[in-house]
Short mmCIF file of C-alpha atoms in Angstrom, two decimals:
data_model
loop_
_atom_site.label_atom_id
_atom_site.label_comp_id
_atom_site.label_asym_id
_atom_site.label_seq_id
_atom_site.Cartn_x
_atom_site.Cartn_y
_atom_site.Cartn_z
CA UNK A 1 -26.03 5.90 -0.64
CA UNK A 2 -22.71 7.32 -1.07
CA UNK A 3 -21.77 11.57 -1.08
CA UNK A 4 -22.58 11.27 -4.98
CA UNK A 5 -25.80 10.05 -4.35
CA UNK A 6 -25.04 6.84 -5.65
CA UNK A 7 -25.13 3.01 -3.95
CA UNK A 8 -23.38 1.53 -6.49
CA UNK A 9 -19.60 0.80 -5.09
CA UNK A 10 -17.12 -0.27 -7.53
CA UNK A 11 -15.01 -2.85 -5.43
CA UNK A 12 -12.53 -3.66 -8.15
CA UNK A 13 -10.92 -0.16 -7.80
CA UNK A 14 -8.00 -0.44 -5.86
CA UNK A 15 -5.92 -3.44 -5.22
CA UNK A 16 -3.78 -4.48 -2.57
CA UNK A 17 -0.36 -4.84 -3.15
CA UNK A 18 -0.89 -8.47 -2.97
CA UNK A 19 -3.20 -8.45 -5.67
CA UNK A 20 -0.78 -6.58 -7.94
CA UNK A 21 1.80 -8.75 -6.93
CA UNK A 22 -0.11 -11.94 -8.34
CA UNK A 23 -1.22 -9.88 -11.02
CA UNK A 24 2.35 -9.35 -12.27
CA UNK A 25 3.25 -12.54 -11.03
CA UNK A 26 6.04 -11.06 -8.68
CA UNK A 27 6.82 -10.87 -5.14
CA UNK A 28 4.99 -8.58 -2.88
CA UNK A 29 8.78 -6.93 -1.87
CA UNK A 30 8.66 -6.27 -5.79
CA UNK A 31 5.84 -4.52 -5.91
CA UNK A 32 7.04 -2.44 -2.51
CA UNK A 33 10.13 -1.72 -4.74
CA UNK A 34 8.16 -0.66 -7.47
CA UNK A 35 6.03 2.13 -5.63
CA UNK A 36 9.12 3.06 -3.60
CA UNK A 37 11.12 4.02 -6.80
CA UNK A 38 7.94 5.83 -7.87
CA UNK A 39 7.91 3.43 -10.82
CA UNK A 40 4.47 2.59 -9.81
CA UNK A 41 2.34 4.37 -8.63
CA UNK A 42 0.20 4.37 -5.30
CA UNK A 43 -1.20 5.39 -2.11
CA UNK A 44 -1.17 4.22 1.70
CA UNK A 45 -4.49 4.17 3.24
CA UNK A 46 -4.00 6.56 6.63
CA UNK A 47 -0.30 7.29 7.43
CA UNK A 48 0.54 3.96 8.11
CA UNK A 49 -2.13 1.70 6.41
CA UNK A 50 -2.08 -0.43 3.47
CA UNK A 51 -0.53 0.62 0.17
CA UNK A 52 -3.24 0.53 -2.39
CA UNK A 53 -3.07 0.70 -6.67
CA UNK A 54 -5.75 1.53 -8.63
CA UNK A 55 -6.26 -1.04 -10.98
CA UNK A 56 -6.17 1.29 -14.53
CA UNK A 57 -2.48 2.34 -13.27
CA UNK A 58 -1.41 -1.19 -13.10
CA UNK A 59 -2.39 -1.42 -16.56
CA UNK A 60 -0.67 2.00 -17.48
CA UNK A 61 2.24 0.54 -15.49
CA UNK A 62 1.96 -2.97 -18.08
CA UNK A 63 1.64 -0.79 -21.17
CA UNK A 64 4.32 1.63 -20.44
CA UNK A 65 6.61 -1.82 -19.83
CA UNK A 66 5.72 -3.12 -22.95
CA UNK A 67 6.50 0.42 -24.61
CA UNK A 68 9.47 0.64 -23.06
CA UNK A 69 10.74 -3.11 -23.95
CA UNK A 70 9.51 -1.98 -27.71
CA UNK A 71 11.72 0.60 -27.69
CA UNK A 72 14.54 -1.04 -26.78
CA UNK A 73 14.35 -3.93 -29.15
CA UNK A 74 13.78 -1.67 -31.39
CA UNK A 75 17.23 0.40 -30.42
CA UNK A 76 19.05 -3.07 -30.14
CA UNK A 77 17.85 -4.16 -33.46
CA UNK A 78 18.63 -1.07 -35.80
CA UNK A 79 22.24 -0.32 -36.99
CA UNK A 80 20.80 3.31 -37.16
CA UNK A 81 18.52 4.05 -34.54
CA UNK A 82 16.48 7.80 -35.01
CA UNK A 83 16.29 9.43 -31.07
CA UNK A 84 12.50 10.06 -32.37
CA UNK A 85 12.06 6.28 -32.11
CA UNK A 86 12.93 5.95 -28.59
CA UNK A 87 11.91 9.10 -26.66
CA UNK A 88 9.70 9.07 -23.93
CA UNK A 89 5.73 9.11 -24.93
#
């Protein structure tokens, strides 16, 4: 039994940076470069540990990519782009 008196332990939480990495189908030294920049975001177990990512901000991390590659094709396609279109959400 855990502090919140519950013994139910949700093991697909976090994942490694491994996991992310194979998830994304990139290199692990991506995903390093990807929390470095902040672009992703994530913690190191103990002051030197592992880096682990929860698993709903990898998906935030997908969606805001595909946002972000929405916008742009949308800016790239349009002779007269509105600034409304392609501000941050």
């Amino acid at each position: 039994m855990n502090d919140f008196g519950s013994t139910d332990v949700n093991t697909d939480r976090f994942l490694t940076v491994s996991e992310a990495a194979e998830l994304l189908k990139v290199s692990v030294a991506d995903v390093h470069e990807l929390i470095s920049s902040g672009e992703l975001q994530a913690f190191q177990v103990g002051s030197r540990g592992p880096w682990r990512i929860e698993h709903h901000i990898l998906e935030l991390f997908i969606a805001e990519q595909y946002e972000i590659s929405r916008r742009s094709a949308m800016w790239n396609n349009s002779s007269v782009a509105s600034a409304n279109n392609i501000t941050d959400f």
